[in-house]
Structure formats: structure tokens, C-alpha cells
Coordinates of C-alpha atoms in Angstrom, one line a residue:
M1 CA 199.2 72.5 146.6
L2 CA 197.0 75.6 146.6
L3 CA 197.9 78.3 144.1
P4 CA 199.3 81.3 145.9
V5 CA 196.9 84.3 146.4
A6 CA 197.5 87.7 147.7
T7 CA 199.7 87.6 150.9
R8 CA 197.8 90.4 152.6
P9 CA 194.6 89.4 154.2
A10 CA 191.5 90.3 152.3
R11 CA 189.5 93.1 153.9
P12 CA 185.9 92.0 154.8
L13 CA 183.5 92.7 152.0
T14 CA 180.9 94.0 154.5
K15 CA 183.0 97.1 155.3
Y16 CA 183.0 97.9 151.5
L17 CA 179.1 97.5 151.5
R18 CA 178.7 99.9 154.5
A19 CA 181.0 102.4 152.8
L20 CA 179.1 102.0 149.6
R21 CA 175.8 102.9 151.2
F22 CA 177.1 106.2 152.7
S23 CA 178.9 107.2 149.4
S24 CA 176.4 106.4 146.8
S25 CA 174.1 109.2 147.6
S26 CA 176.7 111.8 146.9
S27 CA 178.5 110.3 144.0
S28 CA 178.0 111.1 140.3
T29 CA 175.5 108.9 138.6
S30 CA 177.7 108.7 135.4
A31 CA 178.2 105.1 134.4
S32 CA 181.9 105.7 133.6
T33 CA 182.5 107.4 137.0
I34 CA 180.7 104.8 138.9
A35 CA 182.4 102.0 137.1
A36 CA 185.8 103.5 137.8
S37 CA 185.1 104.1 141.4
F38 CA 183.8 100.5 141.8
L39 CA 186.8 98.9 140.2
D40 CA 189.2 101.1 142.3
R41 CA 187.5 100.0 145.5
F42 CA 187.6 96.3 144.8
Q43 CA 191.2 96.5 143.4
S44 CA 192.1 98.1 146.8
L45 CA 190.2 95.3 148.7
G46 CA 192.0 92.5 147.0
P47 CA 190.7 89.0 146.6
Q48 CA 187.9 87.8 148.9
I49 CA 188.5 84.4 150.2
R50 CA 186.1 81.8 151.7
T51 CA 186.5 78.2 152.8
Q52 CA 183.6 75.6 152.8
T53 CA 183.4 71.8 153.0
L54 CA 181.3 70.4 150.3
D55 CA 178.1 69.0 151.8
P56 CA 176.7 65.7 150.2
N57 CA 173.1 66.7 150.9
Q58 CA 173.5 69.9 148.9
L59 CA 174.5 67.9 145.9
R60 CA 171.7 65.4 146.4
L61 CA 169.1 68.1 146.5
L62 CA 170.5 69.9 143.5
S63 CA 170.2 66.6 141.4
L64 CA 166.7 66.2 142.5
T65 CA 165.9 69.8 141.6
L66 CA 167.2 69.1 138.2
N67 CA 164.8 66.1 138.0
R68 CA 167.7 63.7 137.8
P69 CA 166.9 60.8 140.1
S70 CA 170.6 59.6 140.1
L71 CA 173.8 61.6 140.1
F72 CA 175.3 59.4 137.6
P73 CA 173.9 56.4 135.5
S74 CA 175.6 54.0 137.8
S75 CA 174.6 55.8 141.0
P76 CA 171.9 54.7 143.5
P77 CA 168.6 56.6 143.3
L78 CA 168.5 59.8 145.3
S79 CA 164.7 60.2 146.0
S80 CA 163.3 58.7 149.2
T81 CA 160.0 58.0 147.6
T82 CA 161.2 55.9 144.6
T83 CA 159.9 52.4 144.2
D84 CA 163.3 51.1 143.3
A85 CA 164.3 48.2 145.7
R86 CA 167.7 49.7 146.0
A87 CA 166.3 52.6 148.1
T88 CA 164.8 50.5 150.9
N89 CA 168.0 51.1 152.9
A90 CA 168.1 55.0 153.7
T91 CA 171.9 55.1 153.4
E92 CA 171.7 54.3 149.8
T93 CA 170.3 57.8 149.1
E94 CA 173.3 59.4 150.7
I95 CA 176.2 60.6 148.4
P96 CA 179.4 59.1 149.7
A97 CA 182.5 61.2 150.5
G98 CA 184.8 61.5 147.6
T99 CA 182.0 61.6 144.9
P100 CA 182.9 64.1 142.2
L101 CA 180.8 67.1 141.5
P102 CA 179.4 67.0 137.9
P103 CA 180.6 70.0 135.8
G104 CA 178.6 73.2 136.9
Y105 CA 177.4 71.7 140.1
H106 CA 179.8 73.8 142.1
L107 CA 177.1 76.6 141.6
A108 CA 175.2 75.1 144.5
Y109 CA 178.0 75.9 146.9
F110 CA 179.7 79.1 148.2
T111 CA 176.3 80.9 148.0
P112 CA 175.8 84.5 149.1
A113 CA 175.2 85.0 152.9
F114 CA 173.4 88.3 153.6
L115 CA 170.6 89.4 155.9
E116 CA 167.3 90.2 154.1
T117 CA 167.8 94.0 155.2
E118 CA 171.1 93.9 153.1
L119 CA 169.6 92.9 149.9
G120 CA 168.7 95.3 147.0
A121 CA 165.1 96.2 146.1
D122 CA 165.1 93.4 143.5
G123 CA 166.1 90.9 146.0
T124 CA 169.7 90.5 144.8
D125 CA 172.6 90.6 147.3
A126 CA 174.8 93.7 146.9
S127 CA 178.1 92.0 147.2
Y128 CA 179.5 93.1 143.8
N129 CA 177.0 95.9 142.9
P130 CA 178.2 99.3 141.7
S131 CA 176.7 102.3 143.4
H132 CA 173.1 103.6 142.8
P133 CA 171.4 103.9 140.4
F134 CA 173.2 100.9 138.6
T135 CA 171.9 98.1 141.0
R136 CA 169.6 96.1 138.6
R137 CA 171.6 93.0 138.0
M138 CA 171.5 90.4 135.3
W139 CA 173.7 87.3 134.8
A140 CA 174.9 88.0 131.2
G141 CA 177.4 85.1 130.7
G142 CA 180.9 84.1 131.3
E143 CA 183.3 81.2 131.0
V144 CA 184.1 78.1 133.2
S145 CA 187.3 75.9 132.9
W146 CA 188.5 72.7 134.5
P147 CA 192.2 72.9 134.6
R148 CA 194.2 69.7 133.8
D149 CA 197.6 68.6 135.2
A150 CA 201.0 69.3 133.6
S151 CA 200.4 66.5 131.0
G152 CA 197.1 68.2 130.0
G153 CA 195.1 65.0 130.6
L154 CA 194.1 64.5 134.2
V155 CA 191.4 66.6 135.7
N156 CA 191.3 67.6 139.4
P157 CA 187.5 67.4 140.3
L158 CA 185.8 68.9 143.4
R159 CA 184.6 66.1 145.6
V160 CA 182.1 65.6 148.3
G161 CA 183.5 66.0 151.8
Q162 CA 186.6 68.2 150.6
K163 CA 187.5 71.4 152.3
V164 CA 187.5 73.9 149.3
T165 CA 188.7 77.5 149.1
E166 CA 187.0 80.0 146.9
T167 CA 189.0 83.1 145.8
T168 CA 187.0 85.9 144.2
R169 CA 188.5 88.8 142.3
V170 CA 186.9 91.6 140.4
L171 CA 188.5 91.7 137.0
S172 CA 186.7 94.7 135.3
A173 CA 183.9 97.1 135.4
E174 CA 183.0 98.8 132.0
P175 CA 180.4 101.3 131.2
K176 CA 178.3 100.4 128.2
I177 CA 175.6 102.1 126.1
V178 CA 172.9 100.2 124.3
R179 CA 172.9 101.4 120.8
K180 CA 169.1 101.1 120.1
T181 CA 168.0 102.9 123.3
G182 CA 171.0 104.8 124.5
E183 CA 170.6 103.2 127.9
E184 CA 173.7 103.3 130.1
M185 CA 174.8 100.2 132.0
I186 CA 177.8 98.7 133.7
V187 CA 179.3 95.3 133.0
V188 CA 181.2 93.8 135.8
G189 CA 183.6 90.8 135.3
V190 CA 184.3 88.6 138.3
E191 CA 186.6 85.5 138.6
K192 CA 186.1 82.7 141.1
E193 CA 188.7 80.1 141.7
F194 CA 187.8 76.9 143.6
A195 CA 190.7 75.0 144.9
N196 CA 191.1 71.7 146.8
E197 CA 194.3 70.2 148.4
A198 CA 195.4 69.3 144.9
G199 CA 195.2 72.9 143.5
V200 CA 192.7 74.8 141.3
A201 CA 189.9 72.6 140.3
V202 CA 187.4 75.1 138.6
V203 CA 187.9 78.6 137.3
D204 CA 184.6 80.5 137.0
R205 CA 184.4 83.8 135.2
R206 CA 181.1 85.6 135.3
N207 CA 179.8 88.7 133.6
W208 CA 177.1 90.7 135.3
V209 CA 175.2 93.6 133.7
F210 CA 174.0 96.3 136.0
R211 CA 171.2 98.6 134.6
K212 CA 169.6 101.5 136.4
A213 CA 167.1 100.5 139.1
L214 CA 163.4 100.8 138.4
P215 CA 160.8 102.3 140.7
P216 CA 158.8 99.9 142.7
P217 CA 155.3 98.9 141.4
T218 CA 152.3 101.0 142.4
P219 CA 148.6 99.8 142.6
S220 CA 147.8 101.8 139.5
T221 CA 150.7 100.3 137.5
T222 CA 149.6 96.8 138.5
A223 CA 146.0 97.4 137.6
T224 CA 146.8 98.7 134.2
S225 CA 149.4 96.2 133.2
T226 CA 149.1 95.4 129.4
L227 CA 151.5 92.5 129.6
P228 CA 150.3 89.1 128.3
P229 CA 149.0 86.6 130.9
P230 CA 151.7 84.2 132.2
S231 CA 151.9 80.8 130.8
P232 CA 149.5 78.2 132.2
P233 CA 151.3 76.0 134.9
T234 CA 152.5 72.6 134.0
P235 CA 150.8 70.0 136.3
H236 CA 153.9 67.8 136.4
P237 CA 157.5 68.5 135.2
A238 CA 157.8 67.7 131.6
S239 CA 160.1 64.7 130.9
C240 CA 163.2 65.9 129.1
T241 CA 163.6 64.2 125.7
T242 CA 166.9 63.9 123.8
T243 CA 167.0 63.2 120.0
S244 CA 170.1 63.1 117.8
S245 CA 170.7 63.5 114.0
G246 CA 174.3 63.0 113.1
N247 CA 176.4 65.2 115.3
T248 CA 173.4 67.5 116.2
H249 CA 171.7 66.6 119.5
T250 CA 168.5 68.3 120.7
R251 CA 167.1 68.1 124.2
T252 CA 163.7 69.5 124.9
L253 CA 162.6 70.4 128.4
T254 CA 160.5 72.6 130.6
Q255 CA 161.5 74.3 133.9
T256 CA 158.5 74.7 136.0
A257 CA 157.9 77.3 138.7
V258 CA 158.7 74.7 141.4
T259 CA 162.1 74.0 139.7
L260 CA 162.8 77.6 139.7
F261 CA 161.9 78.0 143.3
R262 CA 164.0 75.1 144.5
F263 CA 167.0 76.2 142.5
S264 CA 166.7 79.7 144.0
A265 CA 166.6 78.2 147.5
L266 CA 169.6 75.9 146.9
T267 CA 171.7 78.7 145.5
F268 CA 170.3 81.1 148.2
N269 CA 169.4 83.4 145.2
P270 CA 166.7 85.9 146.4
H271 CA 166.4 87.7 142.9
K272 CA 162.7 88.2 142.6
I273 CA 162.4 87.8 138.8
H274 CA 162.8 84.0 139.5
Y275 CA 160.0 83.5 142.0
S276 CA 157.8 86.7 142.3
L277 CA 155.4 87.0 139.3
P278 CA 154.2 90.4 140.3
W279 CA 157.8 91.7 140.4
A280 CA 158.8 89.9 137.2
R281 CA 155.7 91.2 135.4
D282 CA 155.0 94.7 136.7
V283 CA 158.4 95.9 137.6
E284 CA 160.7 94.2 135.2
G285 CA 158.4 93.8 132.3
H286 CA 158.7 90.0 131.8
R287 CA 155.6 88.0 130.9
D288 CA 156.5 85.3 133.6
I289 CA 159.2 84.4 136.1
V290 CA 162.6 83.9 134.5
V291 CA 164.8 80.8 134.3
H292 CA 168.1 81.4 136.0
G293 CA 171.2 81.8 133.7
P294 CA 173.2 79.4 135.9
L295 CA 170.4 76.9 135.5
N296 CA 170.7 77.0 131.8
L297 CA 174.4 76.6 132.1
I298 CA 174.0 73.4 134.1
S299 CA 171.4 72.1 131.6
I300 CA 173.9 72.5 128.7
L301 CA 176.6 70.8 130.7
D302 CA 174.3 67.9 131.7
L303 CA 173.4 67.3 128.0
W304 CA 177.1 67.4 127.1
R305 CA 178.1 64.8 129.8
D306 CA 175.1 62.6 129.2
L307 CA 176.1 62.2 125.5
R308 CA 179.5 61.0 126.7
G309 CA 178.0 58.5 129.1
A310 CA 180.4 59.4 131.9
N311 CA 179.5 57.5 135.0
G312 CA 181.4 59.4 137.7
S313 CA 184.0 56.7 138.4
D314 CA 187.6 57.7 138.6
A315 CA 188.3 55.8 135.3
S316 CA 185.9 58.0 133.4
L317 CA 186.6 61.4 135.1
D318 CA 188.7 62.9 132.3
G319 CA 185.7 62.5 129.9
L320 CA 183.3 63.8 132.4
Y321 CA 184.6 67.5 132.3
P322 CA 185.1 69.6 129.2
E323 CA 188.2 71.8 129.2
R324 CA 186.0 74.9 129.1
I325 CA 182.7 76.3 128.3
S326 CA 181.9 80.0 127.3
Y327 CA 178.3 81.2 127.3
R328 CA 176.3 84.3 126.7
A329 CA 172.6 85.0 127.6
T330 CA 170.8 86.8 124.7
S331 CA 167.2 86.5 125.6
P332 CA 165.1 85.4 128.8
L333 CA 163.6 82.1 129.1
Y334 CA 160.4 81.6 131.1
A335 CA 158.9 79.1 133.5
E336 CA 156.6 76.5 131.8
D337 CA 158.0 77.2 128.4
K338 CA 159.0 74.2 126.3
Y339 CA 162.4 75.1 125.0
R340 CA 165.2 73.3 123.1
I341 CA 169.0 73.0 123.8
V342 CA 170.7 72.3 120.5
L343 CA 174.2 71.0 120.6
E344 CA 176.3 70.5 117.4
D345 CA 179.2 68.4 118.7
G346 CA 182.6 67.7 117.0
V347 CA 183.0 70.9 115.1
G348 CA 186.3 72.8 114.4
D349 CA 189.5 71.6 112.8
D350 CA 190.3 69.3 115.7
G351 CA 186.8 68.2 116.3
K352 CA 186.9 69.1 119.9
K353 CA 184.3 72.0 120.0
G354 CA 180.6 71.9 120.5
V355 CA 178.4 74.8 119.5
V356 CA 175.2 75.2 121.6
E357 CA 172.0 77.3 121.2
I358 CA 169.1 77.4 123.6
L359 CA 165.9 78.2 121.6
T360 CA 162.7 79.6 123.0
P361 CA 159.3 78.2 121.8
E362 CA 159.3 80.9 119.2
G363 CA 162.8 79.9 117.9
K364 CA 164.6 82.9 119.5
V365 CA 168.0 82.2 120.8
G366 CA 168.0 82.6 124.6
M367 CA 171.6 81.5 125.2
K368 CA 174.6 80.7 123.1
A369 CA 177.6 78.6 124.2
E370 CA 180.8 76.9 123.1
I371 CA 182.2 73.9 124.7
T372 CA 185.8 72.7 124.1
S373 CA 186.7 69.2 125.0
A374 CA 190.0 68.4 126.6

């Protein structure tokens, strides 16, 4: 059974966006005032509800984008150009109905749907943006959980072909000030529940940071840029390698510009920092295009499940999904960089926790996470 949601129908988000355009020019630019107004508007709107059937081709393309030729170790190859004899029959590259989505792969579904004219200057959709000038969005972190049944053991996975309902609620909007710079920003907390016929399968809480918008680049700005040159492109995707020493596991990988472009396309994410080098360098001040926060989250979860050898069969499902993962982005990661995901597994009094850091080539922490096993 689906968990109950608000009985009154959710008012269309587009009405809020239209009202936001008219009100933003006359409203106060104080972060606290804008945050309070934003939260009040969304609380009055109530939860936003969408329904979607999980398409197998979207899952196949995501796995290929992640340079994983098979969804699970025991699955047939997904690439149409593989030399594996099993792929001679085209139907073998299709993912059958009922296949469970690996943890984190729900991010390829329920993507934002807006016209280009409705996007912000940085390319982001304005679905959950506070008013101007706090429109410069960054994915700061969050928590994802996979609820179990009443016994606490059996997971309810999202599966290919299921009709799934997404319920989105705005949980918070808090003004913040960066101590070092005095910069104002707004942190917005959003919760998304994904439910199938058996109930809630995934609870995804996201924290977005909204900073003040930057002016568009000018020819003079571009010409006098003092930023370092971007990293040289990698001719072919670097093979990810995984090494272990005791309970510490390290995966080294590189996300290429092609990977970032394909991930942006699959998630319908038009944020320019992920594919436009002029925007990323000359407007946002990055040295190269930026790896997506959700892509880093999936990479962590893939390492976690690879270590457990879960093969996607119903007998192994409970070991395929953690109970939850909490994560926080601390520094940008860039295309073509070779970086490391370091997972220390089996920590805590009960041995059910894993502590993760993603390290840049310079050894700086780009993301922190904690995974709790069921």
C-alpha cells in the first residue's frame, strides 16, 4: 500500500514559478526574508506528486554512462558493440521487467521537465529556487534511505516496469552566513519519497545551497582570465581500479567530459558547470567542468555494493541496499582528474557503518559520507 499523502490535491508548481517571477523584483533581498517567504509559499503549496513508469532503457544507458558494461555481475552485457557472444541476440541487451534498480540509480528518473526559457542563467531549473538574487544552486549533500519491512530485514526495491509515485516536500529553508567571507546564502532541504505498489521504496533528502547570482561573463572578463588551464583531456575513460587493505578499500577513477555530458543528459540536468567550460571557468571560477554531486553519490554506492558481491537476484536483494547513506560535498571535483574513493568498512560498535572520503589528486576531501548497513 502507498503511504498516505496530503488529501488535498497539490497545486501545480508552475503557478508558483510564475508568481515568483512577478514578486522577486519587489521583494527584499535579505536572505532571512527570502528564505521565510520561500518556505511559506511551499508549505502552502503542499507536496508535489508525480507518477512515472520506470523505463528499462534509461537504466541501461545510465549503467553504460557509468562505464559498467553489465548492471550486475551475473547480468548480460548492455553494450551493443561488445564482442561477447552473448550479445549477438539484440534482446539480451534489454533489461527485463522486474529488474531491481541498484542503490542510487533512481536519480536517472523523475528528472526536471522545463522549457529552456524557464531555466535560470546558470542553466538550472528553478523548481525549488528561492527568489532573486539567491538563484546560484549547488548540491550540498543529503541522506538516502531504503526502508525495510516491519521485521527490519526485507527491502522493497524499485523495479523496471513499475509505476512509481514521487512525492516531494520542502522541509526547510535556512539563511546562512559564511564565516570567512560574510557571504549570505540559503540552504534548502527537500525530501523525495519514491513509492511502488508495496509502499515507500526510497526516501531521498537533499540539501541545496543557493548563493547570490553572478553577472554573466563579458569579453573582457574572458580575455583577462587568470585561472589555470583546464586539465588535458583523457583519450579514453580510465579503468577504475579497486584495492583493499584490511577493512579499507580504495577505488581510483576518472570522470571524463564525455561521462559528465552523458550523465547531464540522462538526468536532464542543464546546469552549465557540468558541461560548459566558459561558464565554469569565467563565471563560476572553477578550473574545469565540475563532477556532479549525484554522480559521486552513485560512485560511492557502486563501490559499496561491489564489495558485497550482490548480483541483483531476489535472494541477494537485502544485501544489495544499505539502510541509509548520508553525504556532504566539501570541495569540487573536476573532469579528467584521477581521484580516490576511500571506504573504511565495518566501523562502529556493531560493525555496520562505513566511513567514506572522496579525495582529489591533491589529497583534499571532495565529499564525505557514512553508510549504514541493514
